[in-house]
Short mmCIF file of C-alpha atoms and ligand atoms in Angstrom, two decimals:
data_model
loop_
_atom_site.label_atom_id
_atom_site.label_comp_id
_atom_site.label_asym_id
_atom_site.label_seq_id
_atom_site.Cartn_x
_atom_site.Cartn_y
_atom_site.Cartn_z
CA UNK A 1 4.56 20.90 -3.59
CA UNK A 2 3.74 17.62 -1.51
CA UNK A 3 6.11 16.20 1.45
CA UNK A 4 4.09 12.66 0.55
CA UNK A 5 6.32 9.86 -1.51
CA UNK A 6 5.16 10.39 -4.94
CA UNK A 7 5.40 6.65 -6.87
CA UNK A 8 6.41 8.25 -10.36
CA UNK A 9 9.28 6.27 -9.92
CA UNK A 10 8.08 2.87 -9.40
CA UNK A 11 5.10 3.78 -12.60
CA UNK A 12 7.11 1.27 -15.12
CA UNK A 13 7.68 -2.10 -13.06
CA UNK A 14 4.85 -1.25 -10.50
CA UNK A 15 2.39 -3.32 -12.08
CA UNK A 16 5.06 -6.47 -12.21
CA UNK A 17 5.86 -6.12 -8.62
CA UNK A 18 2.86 -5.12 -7.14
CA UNK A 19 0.11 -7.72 -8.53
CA UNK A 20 -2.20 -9.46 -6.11
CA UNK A 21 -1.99 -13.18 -6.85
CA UNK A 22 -5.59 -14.34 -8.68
CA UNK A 23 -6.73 -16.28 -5.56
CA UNK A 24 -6.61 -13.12 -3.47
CA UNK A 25 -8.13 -10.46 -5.65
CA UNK A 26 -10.86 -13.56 -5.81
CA UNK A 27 -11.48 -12.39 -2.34
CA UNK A 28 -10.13 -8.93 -2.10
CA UNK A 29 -12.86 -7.30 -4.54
CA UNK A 30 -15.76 -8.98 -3.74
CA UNK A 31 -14.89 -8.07 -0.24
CA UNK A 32 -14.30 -4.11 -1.02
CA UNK A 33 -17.31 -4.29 -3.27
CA UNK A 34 -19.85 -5.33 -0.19
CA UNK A 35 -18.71 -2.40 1.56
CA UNK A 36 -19.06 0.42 -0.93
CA UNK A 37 -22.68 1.87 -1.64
CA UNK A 38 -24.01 1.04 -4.56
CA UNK A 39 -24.84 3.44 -7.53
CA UNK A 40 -22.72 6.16 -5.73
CA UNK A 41 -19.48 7.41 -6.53
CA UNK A 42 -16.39 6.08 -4.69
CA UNK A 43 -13.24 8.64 -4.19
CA UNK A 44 -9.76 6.76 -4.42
CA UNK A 45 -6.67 8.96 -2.98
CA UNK A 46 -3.71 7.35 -4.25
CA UNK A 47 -5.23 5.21 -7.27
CA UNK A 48 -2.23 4.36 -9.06
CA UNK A 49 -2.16 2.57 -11.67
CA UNK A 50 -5.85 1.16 -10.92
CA UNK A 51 -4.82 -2.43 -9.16
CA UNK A 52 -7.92 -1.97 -7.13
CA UNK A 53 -9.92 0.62 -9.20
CA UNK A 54 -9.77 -1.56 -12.09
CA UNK A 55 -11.67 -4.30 -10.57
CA UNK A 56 -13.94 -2.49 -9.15
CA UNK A 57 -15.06 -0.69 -11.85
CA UNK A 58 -16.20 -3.83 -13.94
CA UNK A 59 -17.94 -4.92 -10.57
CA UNK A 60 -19.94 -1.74 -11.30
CA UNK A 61 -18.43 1.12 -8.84
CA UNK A 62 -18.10 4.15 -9.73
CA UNK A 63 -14.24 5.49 -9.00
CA UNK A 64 -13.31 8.54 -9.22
CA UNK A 65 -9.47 8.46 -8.60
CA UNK A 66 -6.98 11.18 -7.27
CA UNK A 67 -3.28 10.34 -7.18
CA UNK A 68 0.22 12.93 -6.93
CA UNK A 69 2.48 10.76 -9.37
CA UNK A 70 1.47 11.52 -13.20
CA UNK A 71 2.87 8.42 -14.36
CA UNK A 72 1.18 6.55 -12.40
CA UNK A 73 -2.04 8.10 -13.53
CA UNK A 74 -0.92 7.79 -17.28
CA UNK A 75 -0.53 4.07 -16.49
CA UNK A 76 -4.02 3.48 -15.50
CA UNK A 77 -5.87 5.74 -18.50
CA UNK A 78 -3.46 3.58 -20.56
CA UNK A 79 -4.28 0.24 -19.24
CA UNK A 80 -8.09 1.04 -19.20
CA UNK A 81 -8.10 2.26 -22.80
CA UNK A 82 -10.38 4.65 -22.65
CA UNK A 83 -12.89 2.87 -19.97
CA UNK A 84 -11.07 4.28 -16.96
CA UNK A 85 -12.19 6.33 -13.71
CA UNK A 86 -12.25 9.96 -13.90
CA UNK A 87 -8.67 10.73 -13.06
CA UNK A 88 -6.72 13.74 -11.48
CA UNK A 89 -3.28 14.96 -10.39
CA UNK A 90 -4.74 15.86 -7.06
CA UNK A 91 -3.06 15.28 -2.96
CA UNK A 92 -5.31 13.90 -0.29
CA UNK A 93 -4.50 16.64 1.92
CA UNK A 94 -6.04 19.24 -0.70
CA UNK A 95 -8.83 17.20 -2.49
CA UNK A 96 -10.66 19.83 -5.11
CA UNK A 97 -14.04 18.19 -4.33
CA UNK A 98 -17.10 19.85 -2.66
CA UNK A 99 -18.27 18.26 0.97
CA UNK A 100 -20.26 14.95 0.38
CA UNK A 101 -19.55 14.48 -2.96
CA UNK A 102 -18.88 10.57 -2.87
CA UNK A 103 -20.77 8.08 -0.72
CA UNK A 104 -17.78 6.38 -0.14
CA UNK A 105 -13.86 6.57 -0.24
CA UNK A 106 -10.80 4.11 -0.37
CA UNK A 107 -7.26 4.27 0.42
CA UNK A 108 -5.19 1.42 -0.08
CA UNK A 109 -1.63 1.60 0.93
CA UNK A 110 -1.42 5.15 0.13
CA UNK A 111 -1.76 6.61 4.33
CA UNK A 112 1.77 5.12 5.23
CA UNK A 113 3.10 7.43 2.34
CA UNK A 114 1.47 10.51 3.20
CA UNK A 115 3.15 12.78 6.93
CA UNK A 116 0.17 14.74 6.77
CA UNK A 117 -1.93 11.73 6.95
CA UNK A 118 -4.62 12.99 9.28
CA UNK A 119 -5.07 16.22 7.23
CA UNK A 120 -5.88 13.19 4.40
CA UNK A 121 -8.11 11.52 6.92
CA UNK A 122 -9.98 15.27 7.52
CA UNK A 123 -10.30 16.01 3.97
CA UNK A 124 -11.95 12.01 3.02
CA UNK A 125 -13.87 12.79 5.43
CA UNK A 126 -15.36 16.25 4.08
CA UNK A 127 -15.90 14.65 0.81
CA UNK A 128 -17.58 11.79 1.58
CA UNK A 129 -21.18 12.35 3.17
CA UNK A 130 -22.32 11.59 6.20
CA UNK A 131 -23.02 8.37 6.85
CA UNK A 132 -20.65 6.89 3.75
CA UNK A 133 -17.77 4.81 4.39
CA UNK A 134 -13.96 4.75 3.62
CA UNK A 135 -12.54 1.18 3.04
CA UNK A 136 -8.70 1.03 3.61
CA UNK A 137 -5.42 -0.66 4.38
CA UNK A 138 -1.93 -0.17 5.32
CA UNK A 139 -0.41 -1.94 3.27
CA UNK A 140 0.51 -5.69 3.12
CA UNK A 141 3.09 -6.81 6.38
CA UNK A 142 5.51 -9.99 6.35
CA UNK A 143 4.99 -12.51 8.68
CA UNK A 144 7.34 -15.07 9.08
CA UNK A 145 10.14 -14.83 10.93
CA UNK A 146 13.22 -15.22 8.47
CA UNK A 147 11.29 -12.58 5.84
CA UNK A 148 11.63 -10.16 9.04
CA UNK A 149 15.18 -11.18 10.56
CA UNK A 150 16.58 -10.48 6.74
CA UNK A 151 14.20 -6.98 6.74
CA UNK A 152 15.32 -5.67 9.56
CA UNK A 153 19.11 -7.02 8.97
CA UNK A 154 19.03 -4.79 5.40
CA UNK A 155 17.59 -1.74 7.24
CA UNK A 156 20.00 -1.52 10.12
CA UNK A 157 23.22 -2.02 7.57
CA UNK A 158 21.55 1.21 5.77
CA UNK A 159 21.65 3.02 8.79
CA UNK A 160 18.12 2.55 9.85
CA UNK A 161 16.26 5.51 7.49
CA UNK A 162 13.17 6.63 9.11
CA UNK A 163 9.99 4.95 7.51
CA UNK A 164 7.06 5.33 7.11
CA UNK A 165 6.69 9.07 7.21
CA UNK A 166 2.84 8.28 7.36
CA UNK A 167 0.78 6.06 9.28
CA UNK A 168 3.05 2.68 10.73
CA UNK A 169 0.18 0.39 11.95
CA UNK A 170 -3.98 0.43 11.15
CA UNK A 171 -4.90 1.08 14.38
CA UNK A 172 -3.25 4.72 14.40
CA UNK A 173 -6.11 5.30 11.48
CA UNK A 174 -8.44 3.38 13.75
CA UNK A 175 -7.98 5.85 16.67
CA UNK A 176 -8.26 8.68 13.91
CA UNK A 177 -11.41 7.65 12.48
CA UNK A 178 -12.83 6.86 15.95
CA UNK A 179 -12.00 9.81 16.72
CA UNK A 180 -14.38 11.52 14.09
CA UNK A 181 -16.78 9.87 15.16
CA UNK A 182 -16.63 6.80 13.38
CA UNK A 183 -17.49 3.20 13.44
CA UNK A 184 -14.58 0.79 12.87
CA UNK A 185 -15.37 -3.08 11.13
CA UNK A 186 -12.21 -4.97 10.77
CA UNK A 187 -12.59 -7.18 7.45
CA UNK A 188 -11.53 -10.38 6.95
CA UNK A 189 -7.05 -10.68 6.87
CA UNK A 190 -6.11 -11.58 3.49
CA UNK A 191 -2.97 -14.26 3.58
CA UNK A 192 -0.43 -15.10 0.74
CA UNK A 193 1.67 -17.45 0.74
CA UNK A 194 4.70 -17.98 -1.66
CA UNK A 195 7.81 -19.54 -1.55
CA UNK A 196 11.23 -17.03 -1.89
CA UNK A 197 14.98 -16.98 -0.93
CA UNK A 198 16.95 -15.12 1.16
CA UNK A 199 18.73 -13.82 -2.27
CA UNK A 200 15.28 -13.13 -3.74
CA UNK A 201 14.30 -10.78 -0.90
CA UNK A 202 17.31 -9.26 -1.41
CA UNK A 203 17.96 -8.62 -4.49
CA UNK A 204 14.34 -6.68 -4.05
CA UNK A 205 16.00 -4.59 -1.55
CA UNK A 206 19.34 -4.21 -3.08
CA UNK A 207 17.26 -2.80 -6.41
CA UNK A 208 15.72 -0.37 -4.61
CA UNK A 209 11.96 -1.64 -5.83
CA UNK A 210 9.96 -0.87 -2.59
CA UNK A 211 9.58 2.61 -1.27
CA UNK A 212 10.96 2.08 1.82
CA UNK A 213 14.30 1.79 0.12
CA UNK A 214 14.47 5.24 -1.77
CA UNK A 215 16.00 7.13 0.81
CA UNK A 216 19.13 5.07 0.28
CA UNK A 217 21.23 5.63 -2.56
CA UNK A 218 22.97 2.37 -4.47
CA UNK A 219 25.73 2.27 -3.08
CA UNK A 220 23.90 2.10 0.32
CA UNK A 221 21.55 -0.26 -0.18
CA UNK A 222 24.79 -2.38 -2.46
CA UNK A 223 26.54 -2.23 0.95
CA UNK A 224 23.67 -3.46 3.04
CA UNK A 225 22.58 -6.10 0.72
CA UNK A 226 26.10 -7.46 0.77
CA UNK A 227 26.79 -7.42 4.61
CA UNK A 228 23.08 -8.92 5.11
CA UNK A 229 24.40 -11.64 3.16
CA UNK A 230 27.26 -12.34 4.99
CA UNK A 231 25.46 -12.22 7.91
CA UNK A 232 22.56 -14.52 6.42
CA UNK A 233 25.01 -17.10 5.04
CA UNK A 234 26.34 -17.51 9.06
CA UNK A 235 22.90 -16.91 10.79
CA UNK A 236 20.25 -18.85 8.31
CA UNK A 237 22.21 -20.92 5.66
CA UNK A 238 21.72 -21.55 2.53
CA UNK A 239 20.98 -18.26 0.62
CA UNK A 240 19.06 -19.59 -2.85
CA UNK A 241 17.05 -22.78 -0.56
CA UNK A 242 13.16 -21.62 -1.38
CA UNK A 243 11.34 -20.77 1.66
CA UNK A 244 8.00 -20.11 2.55
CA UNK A 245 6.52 -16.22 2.52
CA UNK A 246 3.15 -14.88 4.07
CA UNK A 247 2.24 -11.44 3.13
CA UNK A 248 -1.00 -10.65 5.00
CA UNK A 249 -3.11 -7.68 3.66
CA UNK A 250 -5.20 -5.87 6.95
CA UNK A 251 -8.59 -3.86 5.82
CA UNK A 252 -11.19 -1.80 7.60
CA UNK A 253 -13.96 -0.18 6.55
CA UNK A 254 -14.93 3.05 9.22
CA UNK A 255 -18.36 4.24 8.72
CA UNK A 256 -19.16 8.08 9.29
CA UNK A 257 -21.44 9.26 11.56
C1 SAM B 1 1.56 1.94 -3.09
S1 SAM B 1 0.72 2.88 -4.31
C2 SAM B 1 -0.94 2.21 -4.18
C3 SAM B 1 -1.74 2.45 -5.42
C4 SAM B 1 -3.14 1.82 -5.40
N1 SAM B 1 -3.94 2.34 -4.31
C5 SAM B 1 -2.98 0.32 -5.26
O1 SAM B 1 -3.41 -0.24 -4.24
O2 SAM B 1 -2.39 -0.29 -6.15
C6 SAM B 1 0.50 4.46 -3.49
C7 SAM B 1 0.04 5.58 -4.42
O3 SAM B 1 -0.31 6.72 -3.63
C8 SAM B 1 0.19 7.88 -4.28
N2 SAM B 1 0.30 8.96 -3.28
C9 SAM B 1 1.23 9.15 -2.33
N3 SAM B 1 0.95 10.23 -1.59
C10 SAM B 1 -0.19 10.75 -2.06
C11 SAM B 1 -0.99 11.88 -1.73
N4 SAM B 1 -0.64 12.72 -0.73
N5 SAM B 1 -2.12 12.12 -2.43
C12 SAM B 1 -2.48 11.30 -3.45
N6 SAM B 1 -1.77 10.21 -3.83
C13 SAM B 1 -0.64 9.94 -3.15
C14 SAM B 1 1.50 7.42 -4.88
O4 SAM B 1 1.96 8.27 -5.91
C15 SAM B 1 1.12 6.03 -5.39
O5 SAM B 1 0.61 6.06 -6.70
#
């Protein structure tokens, strides 16, 4: 059994929702592929359905991928049809892989999900050898301020559920990797913009799509998404007007000593 948030769930419209516009996976796996050693096998916790592993394995790296959702997995071996990673049901608190196996490691939005995140951090760290490298991020964050104001609006309605029961902010897994001993390099911020409404956002919310939201049940998140509008109508107008959204996607890669 695993306290982490398990995305079996989300395995049927995660692809839909999820999907990095073209112009940023332009930069995003170029960018991961610089960092990863070349010719050696690289460990992802929390694969998925292979957004990033994908990629990166017709840029030539060699993933491995671990992930605690089934369906998830089953997506990926049947979107790479049959020229997928090596793929197990495995938790990155418990990874069944000898010390050093892997010159390098990734794990992309996966640490926010996981309360026994630094145990994660530990075992990465005993499977990749010394002086390899783990490449990851948080997790996209919102940054304009109506995207936020409608957010936090949704969440307080619900009754504020506690979130993330893994790491909040990168520089918590800064301080943990320092902490081992190694070095941090903050990659270049990845920016999307879009354009959304108020009723867009959410309906997103309302359906429950992001993880953040499965603690409430419908009716909940039905109730909040009805008093934030209300409260939206009064506060920030029209509800359907298009507005802009940035998304901006924070990476690091920490080498080991
Ligand atoms: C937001 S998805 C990210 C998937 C992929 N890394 C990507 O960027 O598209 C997070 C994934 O981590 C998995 N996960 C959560 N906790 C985990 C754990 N303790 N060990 C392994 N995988 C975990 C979830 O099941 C889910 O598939």
């Amino acid at each position: 059994m695993t306290d982490s948030i398990s995305f079996d769930r989300a395995a049927p419209y995660y692809d839909c929702t999820r999907a990095f516009p073209d112009d940023v996976m332009e930069r995003l796996i170029p960018m991961l592929t610089r960092e990863l050693p070349p010719g050696e096998r690289c460990l992802e916790i929390g694969v998925g359905t292979g957004r990033i592993a994908l990629p990166l394995m017709r840029e030539g790296i060699r993933i491995v991928g671990v992930d605690i959702a089934a369906e998830m997995l089953r997506r990926l071996i049947d979107k790479a049809g049959g020229s997928g990673p090596p793929a197990a049901i495995a938790d990155a608190t418990r990874l069944p892989f000898a010390d050093g196996t892997f010159g390098s490691a990734i794990a992309a939005h996966v640490l926010h999900l996981i309360p026994g995140w630094r145990t994660a951090i530990d075992e990465v760290t005993r499977v990749v050898r010394p002086g390899g490298v783990l490449v990851a991020s948080r997790g996209a964050s919102t940054r304009t301020e109506w995207q936020h104001q409608v957010r936090r609006r949704f969440f307080a309605e619900a009754g504020d559920p506690p979130w993330p029961p893994g790491i909040n902010r990168i520089e918590e897994l800064d301080d943990g990797m320092r902490a081992r001993g190694a070095a941090v390099h903050e990659l270049p911020e990845l920016d999307r913009e879009d354009l959304a409404s108020i009723n867009d956002l959410l309906a997103a919310l309302e359906g429950g799509i992001w993880s953040a939201c499965w603690a409430l049940d419908e009716a909940t998140r039905q109730r909040a998404a009805t008093a934030t509008r209300e409260w939206a109508g009064r506060e920030l107008g029209d509800l359907d007007q298009p507005r802009p959204t940035l998304y901006s996607s924070v990476w690091r890669a920490y080498w080991l000593p």
